Each structure stands twice: as C-alpha cells, then as structure tokens.
Coordinates of C-alpha atoms in Angstrom, one line a residue:
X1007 CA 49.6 -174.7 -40.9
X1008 CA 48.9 -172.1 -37.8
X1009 CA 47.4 -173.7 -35.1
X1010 CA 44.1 -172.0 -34.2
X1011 CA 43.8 -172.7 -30.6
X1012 CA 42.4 -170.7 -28.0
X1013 CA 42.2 -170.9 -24.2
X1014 CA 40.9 -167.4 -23.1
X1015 CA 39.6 -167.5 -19.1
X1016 CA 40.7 -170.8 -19.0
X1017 CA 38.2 -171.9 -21.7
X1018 CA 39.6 -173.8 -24.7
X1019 CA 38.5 -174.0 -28.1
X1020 CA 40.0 -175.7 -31.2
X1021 CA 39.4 -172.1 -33.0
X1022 CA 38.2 -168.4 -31.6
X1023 CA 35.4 -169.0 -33.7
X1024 CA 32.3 -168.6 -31.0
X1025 CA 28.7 -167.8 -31.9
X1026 CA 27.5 -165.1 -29.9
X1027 CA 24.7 -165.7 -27.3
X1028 CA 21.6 -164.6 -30.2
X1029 CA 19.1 -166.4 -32.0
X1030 CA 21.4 -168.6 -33.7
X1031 CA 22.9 -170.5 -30.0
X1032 CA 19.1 -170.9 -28.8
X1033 CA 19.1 -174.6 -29.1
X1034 CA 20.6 -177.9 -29.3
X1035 CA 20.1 -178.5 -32.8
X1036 CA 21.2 -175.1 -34.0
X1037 CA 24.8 -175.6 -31.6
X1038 CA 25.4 -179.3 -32.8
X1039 CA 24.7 -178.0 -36.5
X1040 CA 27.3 -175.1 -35.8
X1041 CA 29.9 -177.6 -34.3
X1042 CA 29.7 -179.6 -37.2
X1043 CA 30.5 -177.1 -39.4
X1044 CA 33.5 -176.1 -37.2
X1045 CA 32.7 -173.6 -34.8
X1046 CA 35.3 -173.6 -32.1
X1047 CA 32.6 -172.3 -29.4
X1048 CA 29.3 -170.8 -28.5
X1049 CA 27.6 -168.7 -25.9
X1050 CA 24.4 -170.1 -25.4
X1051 CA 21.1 -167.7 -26.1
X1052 CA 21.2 -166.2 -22.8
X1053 CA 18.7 -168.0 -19.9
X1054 CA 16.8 -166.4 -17.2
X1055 CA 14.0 -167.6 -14.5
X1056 CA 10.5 -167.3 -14.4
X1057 CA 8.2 -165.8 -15.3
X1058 CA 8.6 -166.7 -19.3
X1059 CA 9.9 -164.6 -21.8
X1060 CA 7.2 -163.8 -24.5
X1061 CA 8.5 -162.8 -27.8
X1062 CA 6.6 -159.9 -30.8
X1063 CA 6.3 -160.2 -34.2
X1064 CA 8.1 -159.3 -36.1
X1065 CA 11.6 -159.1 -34.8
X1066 CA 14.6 -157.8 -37.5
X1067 CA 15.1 -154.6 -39.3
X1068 CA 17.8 -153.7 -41.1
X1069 CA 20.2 -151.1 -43.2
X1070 CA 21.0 -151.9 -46.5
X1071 CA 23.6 -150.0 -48.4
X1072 CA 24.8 -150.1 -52.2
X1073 CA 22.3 -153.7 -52.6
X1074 CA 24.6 -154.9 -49.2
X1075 CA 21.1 -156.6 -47.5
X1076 CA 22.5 -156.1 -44.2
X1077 CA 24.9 -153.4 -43.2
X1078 CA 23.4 -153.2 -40.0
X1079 CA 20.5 -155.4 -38.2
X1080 CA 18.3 -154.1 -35.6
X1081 CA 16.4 -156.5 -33.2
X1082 CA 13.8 -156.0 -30.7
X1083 CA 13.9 -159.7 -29.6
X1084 CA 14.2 -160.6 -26.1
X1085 CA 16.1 -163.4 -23.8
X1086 CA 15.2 -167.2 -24.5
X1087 CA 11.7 -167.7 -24.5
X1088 CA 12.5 -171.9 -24.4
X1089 CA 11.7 -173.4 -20.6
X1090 CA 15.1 -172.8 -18.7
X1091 CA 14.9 -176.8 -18.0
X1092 CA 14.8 -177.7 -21.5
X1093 CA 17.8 -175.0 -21.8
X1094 CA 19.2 -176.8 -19.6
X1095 CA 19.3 -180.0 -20.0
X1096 CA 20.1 -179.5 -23.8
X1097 CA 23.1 -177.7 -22.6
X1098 CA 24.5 -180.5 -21.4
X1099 CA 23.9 -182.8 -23.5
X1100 CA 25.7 -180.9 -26.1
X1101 CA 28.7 -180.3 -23.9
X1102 CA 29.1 -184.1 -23.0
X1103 CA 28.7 -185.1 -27.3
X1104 CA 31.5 -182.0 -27.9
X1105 CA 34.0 -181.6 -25.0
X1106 CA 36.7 -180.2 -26.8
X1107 CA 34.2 -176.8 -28.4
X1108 CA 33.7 -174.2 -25.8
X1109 CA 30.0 -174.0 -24.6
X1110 CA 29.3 -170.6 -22.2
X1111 CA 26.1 -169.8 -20.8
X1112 CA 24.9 -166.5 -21.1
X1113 CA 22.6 -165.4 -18.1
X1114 CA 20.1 -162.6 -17.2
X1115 CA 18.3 -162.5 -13.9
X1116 CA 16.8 -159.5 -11.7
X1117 CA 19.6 -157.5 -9.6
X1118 CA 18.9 -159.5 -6.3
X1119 CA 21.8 -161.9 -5.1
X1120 CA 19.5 -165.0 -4.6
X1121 CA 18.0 -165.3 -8.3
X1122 CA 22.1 -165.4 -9.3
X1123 CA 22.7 -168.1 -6.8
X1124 CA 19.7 -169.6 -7.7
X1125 CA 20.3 -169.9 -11.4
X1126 CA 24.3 -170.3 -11.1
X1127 CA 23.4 -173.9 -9.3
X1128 CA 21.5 -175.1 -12.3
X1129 CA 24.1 -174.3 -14.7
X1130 CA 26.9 -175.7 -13.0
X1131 CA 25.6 -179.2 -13.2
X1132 CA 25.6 -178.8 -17.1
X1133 CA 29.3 -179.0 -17.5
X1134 CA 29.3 -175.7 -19.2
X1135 CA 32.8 -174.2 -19.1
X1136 CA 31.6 -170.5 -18.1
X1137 CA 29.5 -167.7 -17.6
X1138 CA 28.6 -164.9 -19.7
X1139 CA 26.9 -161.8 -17.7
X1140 CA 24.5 -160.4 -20.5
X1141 CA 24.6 -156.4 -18.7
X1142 CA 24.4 -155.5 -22.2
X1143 CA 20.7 -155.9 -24.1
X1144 CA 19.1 -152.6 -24.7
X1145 CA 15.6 -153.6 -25.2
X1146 CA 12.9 -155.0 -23.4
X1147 CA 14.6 -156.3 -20.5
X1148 CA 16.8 -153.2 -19.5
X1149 CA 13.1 -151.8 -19.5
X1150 CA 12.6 -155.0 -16.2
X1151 CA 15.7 -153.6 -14.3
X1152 CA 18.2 -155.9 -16.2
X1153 CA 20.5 -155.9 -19.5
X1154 CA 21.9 -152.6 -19.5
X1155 CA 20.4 -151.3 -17.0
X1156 CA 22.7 -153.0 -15.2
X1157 CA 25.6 -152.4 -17.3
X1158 CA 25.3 -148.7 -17.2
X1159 CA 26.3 -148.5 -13.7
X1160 CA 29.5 -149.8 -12.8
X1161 CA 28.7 -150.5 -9.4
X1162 CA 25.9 -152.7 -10.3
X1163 CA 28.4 -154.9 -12.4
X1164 CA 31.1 -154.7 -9.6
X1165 CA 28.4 -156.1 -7.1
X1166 CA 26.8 -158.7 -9.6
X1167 CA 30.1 -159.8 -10.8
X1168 CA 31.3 -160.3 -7.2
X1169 CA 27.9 -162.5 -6.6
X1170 CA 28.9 -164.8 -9.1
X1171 CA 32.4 -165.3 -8.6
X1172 CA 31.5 -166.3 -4.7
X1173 CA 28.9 -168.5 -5.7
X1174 CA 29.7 -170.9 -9.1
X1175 CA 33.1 -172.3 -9.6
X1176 CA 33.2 -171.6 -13.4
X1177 CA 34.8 -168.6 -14.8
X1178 CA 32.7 -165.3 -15.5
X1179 CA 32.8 -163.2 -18.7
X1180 CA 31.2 -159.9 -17.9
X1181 CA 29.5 -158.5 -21.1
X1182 CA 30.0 -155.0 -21.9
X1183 CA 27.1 -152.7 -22.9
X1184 CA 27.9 -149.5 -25.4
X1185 CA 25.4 -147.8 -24.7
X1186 CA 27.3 -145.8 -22.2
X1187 CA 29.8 -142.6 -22.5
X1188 CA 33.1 -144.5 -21.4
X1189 CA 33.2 -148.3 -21.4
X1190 CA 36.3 -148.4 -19.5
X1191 CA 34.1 -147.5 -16.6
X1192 CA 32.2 -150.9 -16.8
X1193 CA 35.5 -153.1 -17.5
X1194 CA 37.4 -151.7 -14.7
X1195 CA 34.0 -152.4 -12.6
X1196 CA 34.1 -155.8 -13.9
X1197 CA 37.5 -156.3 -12.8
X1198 CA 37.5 -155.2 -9.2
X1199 CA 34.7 -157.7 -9.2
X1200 CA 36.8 -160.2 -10.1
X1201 CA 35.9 -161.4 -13.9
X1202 CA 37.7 -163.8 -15.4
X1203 CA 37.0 -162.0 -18.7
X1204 CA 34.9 -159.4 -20.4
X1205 CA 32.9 -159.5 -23.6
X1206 CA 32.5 -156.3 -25.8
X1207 CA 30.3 -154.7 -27.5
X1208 CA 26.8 -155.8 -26.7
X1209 CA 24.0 -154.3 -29.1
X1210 CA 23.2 -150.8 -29.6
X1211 CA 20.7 -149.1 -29.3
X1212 CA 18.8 -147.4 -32.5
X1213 CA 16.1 -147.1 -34.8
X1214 CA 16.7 -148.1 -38.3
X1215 CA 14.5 -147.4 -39.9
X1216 CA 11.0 -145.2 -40.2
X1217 CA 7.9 -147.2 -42.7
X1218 CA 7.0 -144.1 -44.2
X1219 CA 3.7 -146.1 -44.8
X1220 CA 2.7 -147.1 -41.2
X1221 CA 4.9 -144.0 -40.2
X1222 CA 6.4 -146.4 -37.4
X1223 CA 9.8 -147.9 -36.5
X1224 CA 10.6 -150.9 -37.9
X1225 CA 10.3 -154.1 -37.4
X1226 CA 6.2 -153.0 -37.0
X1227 CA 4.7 -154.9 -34.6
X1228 CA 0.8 -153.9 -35.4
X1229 CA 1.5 -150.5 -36.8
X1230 CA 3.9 -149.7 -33.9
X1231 CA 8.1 -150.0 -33.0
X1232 CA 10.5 -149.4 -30.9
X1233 CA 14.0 -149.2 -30.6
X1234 CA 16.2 -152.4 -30.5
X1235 CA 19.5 -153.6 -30.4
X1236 CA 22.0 -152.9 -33.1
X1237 CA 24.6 -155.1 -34.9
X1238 CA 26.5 -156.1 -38.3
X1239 CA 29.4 -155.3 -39.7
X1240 CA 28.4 -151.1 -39.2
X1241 CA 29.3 -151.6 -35.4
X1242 CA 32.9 -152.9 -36.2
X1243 CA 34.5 -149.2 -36.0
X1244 CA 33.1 -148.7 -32.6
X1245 CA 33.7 -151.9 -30.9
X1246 CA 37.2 -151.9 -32.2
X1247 CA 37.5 -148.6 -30.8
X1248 CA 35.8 -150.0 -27.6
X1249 CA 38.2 -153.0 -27.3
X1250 CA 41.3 -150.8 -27.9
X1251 CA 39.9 -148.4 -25.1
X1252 CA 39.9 -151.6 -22.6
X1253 CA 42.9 -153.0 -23.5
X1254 CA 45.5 -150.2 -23.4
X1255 CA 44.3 -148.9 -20.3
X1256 CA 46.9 -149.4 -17.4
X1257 CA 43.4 -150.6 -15.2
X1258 CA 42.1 -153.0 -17.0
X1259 CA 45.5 -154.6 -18.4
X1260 CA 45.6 -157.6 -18.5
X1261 CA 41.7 -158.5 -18.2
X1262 CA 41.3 -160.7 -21.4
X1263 CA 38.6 -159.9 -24.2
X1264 CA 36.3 -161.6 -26.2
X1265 CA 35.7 -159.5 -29.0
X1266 CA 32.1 -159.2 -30.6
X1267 CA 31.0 -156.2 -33.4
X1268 CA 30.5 -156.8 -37.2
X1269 CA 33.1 -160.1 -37.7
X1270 CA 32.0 -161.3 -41.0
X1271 CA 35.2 -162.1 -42.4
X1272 CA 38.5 -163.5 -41.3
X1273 CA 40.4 -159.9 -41.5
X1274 CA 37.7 -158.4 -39.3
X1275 CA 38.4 -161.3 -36.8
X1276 CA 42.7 -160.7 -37.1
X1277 CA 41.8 -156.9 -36.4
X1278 CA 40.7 -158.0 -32.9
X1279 CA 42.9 -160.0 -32.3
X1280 CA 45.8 -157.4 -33.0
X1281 CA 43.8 -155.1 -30.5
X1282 CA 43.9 -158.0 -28.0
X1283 CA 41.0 -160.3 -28.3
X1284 CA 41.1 -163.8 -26.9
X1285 CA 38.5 -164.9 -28.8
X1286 CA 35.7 -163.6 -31.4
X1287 CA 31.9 -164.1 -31.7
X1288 CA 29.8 -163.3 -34.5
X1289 CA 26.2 -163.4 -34.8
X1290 CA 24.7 -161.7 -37.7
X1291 CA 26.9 -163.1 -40.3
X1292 CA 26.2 -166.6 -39.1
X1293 CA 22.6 -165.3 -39.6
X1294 CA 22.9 -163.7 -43.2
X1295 CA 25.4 -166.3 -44.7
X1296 CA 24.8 -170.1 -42.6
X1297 CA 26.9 -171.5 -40.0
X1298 CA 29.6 -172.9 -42.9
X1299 CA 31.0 -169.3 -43.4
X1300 CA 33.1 -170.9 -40.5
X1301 CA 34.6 -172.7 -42.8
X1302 CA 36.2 -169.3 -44.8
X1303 CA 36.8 -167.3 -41.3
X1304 CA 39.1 -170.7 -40.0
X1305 CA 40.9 -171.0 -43.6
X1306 CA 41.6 -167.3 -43.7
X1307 CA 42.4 -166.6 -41.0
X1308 CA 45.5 -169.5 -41.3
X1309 CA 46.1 -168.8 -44.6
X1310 CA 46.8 -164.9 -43.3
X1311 CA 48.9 -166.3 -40.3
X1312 CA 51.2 -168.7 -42.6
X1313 CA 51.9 -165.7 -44.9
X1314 CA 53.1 -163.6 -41.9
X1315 CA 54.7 -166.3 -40.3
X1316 CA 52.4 -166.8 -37.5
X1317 CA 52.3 -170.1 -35.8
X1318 CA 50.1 -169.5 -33.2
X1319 CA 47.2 -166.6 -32.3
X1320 CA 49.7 -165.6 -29.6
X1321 CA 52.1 -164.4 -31.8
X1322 CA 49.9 -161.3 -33.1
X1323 CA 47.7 -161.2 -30.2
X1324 CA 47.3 -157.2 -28.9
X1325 CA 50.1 -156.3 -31.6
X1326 CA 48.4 -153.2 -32.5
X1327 CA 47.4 -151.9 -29.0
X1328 CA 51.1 -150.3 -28.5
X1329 CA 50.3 -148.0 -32.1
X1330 CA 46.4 -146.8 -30.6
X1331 CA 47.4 -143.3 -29.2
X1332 CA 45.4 -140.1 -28.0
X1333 CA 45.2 -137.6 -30.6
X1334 CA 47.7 -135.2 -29.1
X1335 CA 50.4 -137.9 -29.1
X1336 CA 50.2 -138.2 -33.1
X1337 CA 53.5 -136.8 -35.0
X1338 CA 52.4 -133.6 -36.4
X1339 CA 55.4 -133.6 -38.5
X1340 CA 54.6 -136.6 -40.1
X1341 CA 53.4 -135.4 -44.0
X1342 CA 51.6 -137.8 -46.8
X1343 CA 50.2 -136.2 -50.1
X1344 CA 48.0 -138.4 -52.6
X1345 CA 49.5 -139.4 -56.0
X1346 CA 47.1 -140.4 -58.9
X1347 CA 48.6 -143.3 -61.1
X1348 CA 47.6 -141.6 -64.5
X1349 CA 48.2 -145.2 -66.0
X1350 CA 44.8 -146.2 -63.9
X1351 CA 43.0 -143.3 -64.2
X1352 CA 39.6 -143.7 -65.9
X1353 CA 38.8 -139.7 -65.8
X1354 CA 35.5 -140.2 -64.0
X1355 CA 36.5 -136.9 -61.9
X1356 CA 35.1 -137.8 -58.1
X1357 CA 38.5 -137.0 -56.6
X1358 CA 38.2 -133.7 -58.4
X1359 CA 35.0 -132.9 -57.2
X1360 CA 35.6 -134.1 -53.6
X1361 CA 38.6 -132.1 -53.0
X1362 CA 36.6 -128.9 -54.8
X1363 CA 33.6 -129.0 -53.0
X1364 CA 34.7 -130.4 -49.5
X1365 CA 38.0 -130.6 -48.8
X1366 CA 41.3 -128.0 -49.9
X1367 CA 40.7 -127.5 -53.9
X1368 CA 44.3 -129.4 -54.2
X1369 CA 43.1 -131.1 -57.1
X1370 CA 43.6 -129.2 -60.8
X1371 CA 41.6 -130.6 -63.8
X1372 CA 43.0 -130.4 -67.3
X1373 CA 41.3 -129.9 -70.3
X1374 CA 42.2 -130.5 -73.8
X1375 CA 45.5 -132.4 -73.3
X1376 CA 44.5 -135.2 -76.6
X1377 CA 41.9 -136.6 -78.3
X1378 CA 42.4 -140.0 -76.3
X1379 CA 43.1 -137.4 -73.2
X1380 CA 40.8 -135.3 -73.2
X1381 CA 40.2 -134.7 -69.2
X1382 CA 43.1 -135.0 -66.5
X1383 CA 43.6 -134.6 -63.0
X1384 CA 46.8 -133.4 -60.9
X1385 CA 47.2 -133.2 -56.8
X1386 CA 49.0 -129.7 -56.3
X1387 CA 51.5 -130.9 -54.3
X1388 CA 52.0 -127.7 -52.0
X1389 CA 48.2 -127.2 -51.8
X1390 CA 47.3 -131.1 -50.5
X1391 CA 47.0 -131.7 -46.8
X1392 CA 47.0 -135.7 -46.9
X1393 CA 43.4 -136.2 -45.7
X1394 CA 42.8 -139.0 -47.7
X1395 CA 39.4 -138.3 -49.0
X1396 CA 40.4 -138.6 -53.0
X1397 CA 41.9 -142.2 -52.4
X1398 CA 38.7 -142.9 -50.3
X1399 CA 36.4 -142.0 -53.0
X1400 CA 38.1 -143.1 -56.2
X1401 CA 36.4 -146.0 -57.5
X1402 CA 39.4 -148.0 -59.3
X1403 CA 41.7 -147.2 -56.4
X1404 CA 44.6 -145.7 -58.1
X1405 CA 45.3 -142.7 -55.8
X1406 CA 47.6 -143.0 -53.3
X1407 CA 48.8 -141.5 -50.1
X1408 CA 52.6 -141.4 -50.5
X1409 CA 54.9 -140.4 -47.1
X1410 CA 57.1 -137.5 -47.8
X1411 CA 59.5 -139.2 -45.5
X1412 CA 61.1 -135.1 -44.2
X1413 CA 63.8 -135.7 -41.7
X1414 CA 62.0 -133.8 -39.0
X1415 CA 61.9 -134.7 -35.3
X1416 CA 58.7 -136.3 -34.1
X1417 CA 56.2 -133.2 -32.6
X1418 CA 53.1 -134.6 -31.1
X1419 CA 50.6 -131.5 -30.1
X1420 CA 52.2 -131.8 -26.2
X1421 CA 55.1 -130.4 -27.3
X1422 CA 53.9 -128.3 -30.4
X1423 CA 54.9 -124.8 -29.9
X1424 CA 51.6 -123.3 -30.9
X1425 CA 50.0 -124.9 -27.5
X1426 CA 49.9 -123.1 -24.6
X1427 CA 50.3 -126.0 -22.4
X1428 CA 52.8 -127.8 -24.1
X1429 CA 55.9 -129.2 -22.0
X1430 CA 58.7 -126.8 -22.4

C-alpha cells in the first residue's frame, strides 16, 4: 500500500490528514476523538490572551444547492473562548498520549512584540510541534486590530513572523488570508520573515444569506448579522487557484504549503497535493460528516496512489504546478469540438438550448427522424468553438470534448500575429 507519511516544516504525521484550527480542534476531547479515528494532525482552535473571547448566538449559515446542506458555511464565531490555561494544559496532554499525530497551535494576539513573546513561552512548554499565525479571520477580531487585519499588509506579517521565529524554537506556519487582491504579496512577506511554512486560504469574507423575514444577514443574532468567514467545498476553486499562485512563483519557491479550501473528499485532497501541498486541513466536512470521513479520505487517497503507481506523497507532490500557465502562454492552436454519443443520448435537449441561447448556435436539432427517434441533436463541426458548456450541462454525460489533434505549431498569444506586442 502507499505510505501516507508526511513531514512538512519539519512536522510529521502518519497521514496529511490535519483538522483545521475551527470549532472542531477546540478541545481535548474533540482532538483525542479525531486521533482515534485517524487523523494524522490538527491545528488547535486558535488561542489568544486576555481579556476573554465572548462568543453570539447563533454562529453558522450556510448555502445549500440542489438539496447539497452545505455548499458553503458562513461563520461569525470568534477565537477560543476556553481559558488559554486550560488550552494549554490540554494541549499537552494530548501531545504526550499521541506523539506520533501532528498537534500545531494556532495563535492570535494584538500587533505588539511582547504579547507574541509572551504567549510563544506558554506554548513551547506544551510540546506542541509548531505555530500557526492565524492573519487570516475576517470577523470580529480583524475588527480588534488582528486576523486579517494583519494579513492584509504584508509588512505586518513580515514583522510578526520575524517576532516569532526570534523568540520560540518551533517552526512557524504563517496563515494566509484571501481577502486580499494578490496573495503572493502576503507569502513572499511571510518568507522574508522567515516561515517555516504557510497555510492557505483562511475564510472569506461574505454574507450568505438575507432572512427575508427578519430582513437580516444570517446567522441572526437578535434580528441582526454580519458578515463572517466563508468555507466548504465552494472555496476549493479559489484556494487551488491561490496555492498554485504561491507555489509557481520564482519568490516564494520552495516555501512549503499546507493546503486548506473545501477538502471533503480524497480527490480534492490529491488536487493539492499535485499543486504542491505538504499537507491538507479540512474543517467543514469534519463538521457536516463526523471525524470518521478520515477514514474514506486515508483509503482513497491510497487506493488512488496504488493505481497510479505512487509509493509515496512525494511522488505526485507539485506535479501539476509545471502545467498552471498565464493565459497568454495557452496554445491558441490547440482545437477540441464536443461529440454527442447518440447511443447515450436521452433527447432531453439542454445542450441544444445552451449552445442556442448562450453560447455559438453549433448545435442543430432534428425532427422527425423515427417514431423511436423522434428528436436528435448534432454539433456542427465547423460552427463549434470547444467551450465545453454542452458537456458541462448534459445530465447523462455523454458529450464529449474530442482533440482535433492538427499538426500545427504551438502559438501562445505572445507570439500570435494578431498582437501588437508579440515577440517577432
């Protein structure tokens, strides 16, 4: 079977499994119960100093598409609101009973070097084996100067970053807001400040929903809402695109990732992986489904890696960054058009009405063929531009895109002749 391993930072797991510093890592019975059913790590509900965190009622909203619950969950709930001693001590505890499962603490103080020093020497006795920076949290405590606040601007990671790695001898994952218009600028901050890793994407932030009854955000707390932090498996596309950014780019190579956003499955985990994760943490699945879903994301996940002939996580590890280009380096020569399997067809007409409607009428309906026939659909070959949006919408999946494999030289828009700035 693969072997799962993982050392990321220095920090080794028996999977990259972690559970994301959330509800779910606030306390030693909820970590222990997790281990047990095979997490390979967690990130501990991130810790700050006094004065105490005091939480609202109610907490969650969410997006639910097609009778999917959650698509997308919103919170408005703040840091831990459990006595940093009792955090504390529980932490290790839990890292003495499990030495071989990662345990990180996720930390969130005010932007003043003495409340980082202060709270770095109360972690370090814990055995804990790292640091997560939480510069990512868009609500409630980005409002206090902290969480995103900080993450925002890169020179406030740099500098809070460089605090940390003078003044605690574990190693410091720096996690990533995306609620900001580049988040290279962060990671390369991050970097110069010496992390040993980053961790991407942190919440965003969003309203979800409107009670059209109370005619307030939700969650309502009293008849009134805000906005919250964002997450579930309809962040995935944007912190894939988020991890890719940071790990093709030439200042930031190298920096290793632990990739959070939407993993509810095994393939959604592999994905970042190719793009260069060290590890994965999930949060809202482990909240909609139980801590044993573990259990399917570890199987998977080997299962996948024995059928490709992976023997270790290494082996596909940031495979896929090499293929992520810039638009203008794409092969404009390159051709696909869609090809309906008749055989499969059930008639219902939605890539008809797609392609009529929305996209380049390259789809003919025919009428009157046979009584068992009535109705069929063609692609007009030298009207279809490959877009995809028939195979996307056909609901028995038996369109598809087939390469028209023309002996033509690769001609990315650089050197197309129709732009004015292209290389001669």
């Amino acid at each position: 079977m693969a072997d799962l391993s993982c050392t990321i930072a220095g920090v080794k797991s028996p999977n990259p499994f972690w559970l994301a510093s959330a509800p779910p890592t606030d306390k030693k019975y909820n970590v222990e119960r997790a281990f047990k059913a095979g997490w390979g790590g967690v990130v501990w509900k991130t810790l700050g100093e006094d004065p105490p965190v005091v939480n609202v009622s109610s907490r969650y909203g969410a997006i639910e598409v097609n009778g999917f619950k959650i698509a997308g969950l919103n919170n408005v709930e703040l840091i831990t609101d459990r006595p940093l001693e009792v955090n504390l001590r529980e932490i290790a505890e839990v890292k003495k009973a499990w030495p071989d499962r990662a345990v990180i603490v996720s930390l969130m103080v005010p932007c003043e070097e003495e409340s980082w020093k202060k709270i770095l020497k109360k972690v370090e006795p814990t055995g804990a084996d790292g640091i997560e920076l939480n510069f990512g949290c868009p609500h409630g405590m980005s409002e206090r100067g902290m969480g995103s606040a900080v993450g925002q601007v890169p020179e406030y990671v740099e500098m809070v970053t460089r605090w940390c790695k003078a003044n605690t001898r574990m190693p410091v994952f720096v996690k990533l807001t995306p609620n900001i218009s580049d988040v290279r600028m962060p990671a390369r901050a991050a970097k110069r400040g010496g992390a040993d890793a980053v961790s991407l994407i942190n919440t965003i932030n969003s309203i979800v929903t409107i009670d059209l009854d109370q005619m307030a955000p939700t969650p309502t707390v009293g008849g009134k809402g805000t906005h919250g932090g964002y997450c579930g498996p309809a962040v995935k596309p944007i912190a894939l695109n988020m991890v890719a950014e940071i790990a093709r780019d030439p200042e930031t190579h190298g920096l290793p990732i632990s990739g959070i956003g939407g993993i509810s499955t095994w393939r959604d985990a592999a994905e970042f992986i190719s793009l260069g994760s060290g590890s994965v943490q999930v949060c809202t699945a482990a909240m909609h489904y139980g801590f044993k879903i573990v259990q399917d994301l570890n199987d998977g996940l080997s299962n996948w890696m024995d059928e490709k002939g992976y023997k270790k996580l290494s082996d596909f590890m940031g495979r896929a960054i090499p293929n992520v280009k810039n638009w203008n380096e794409l092969d404009l020569n390159f051709k696909t058009i869609a090809n309906i399997n008749q055989d499969q067809c059930v008639n219902c007409g939605l890539c008809y009405v797609a392609c009529e409607d929305t996209s380049h009428q390259s789809i003919k309906k025919i009428a009157g063929l046979t009584r068992r026939d009535p109705i069929r659909y063609e692609v007009i070959e030298e009207e279809c531009v490959g877009c995809n949006l028939c195979a996307l919408v056909c609901p028995v999946n038996c369109i598809t895109m087939v390469d028209q494999k023309r002996d033509l030289p690769y001609l990315p828009w650089t050197k197309h002749p129709n732009n004015p700035m292209a290389a001669r």
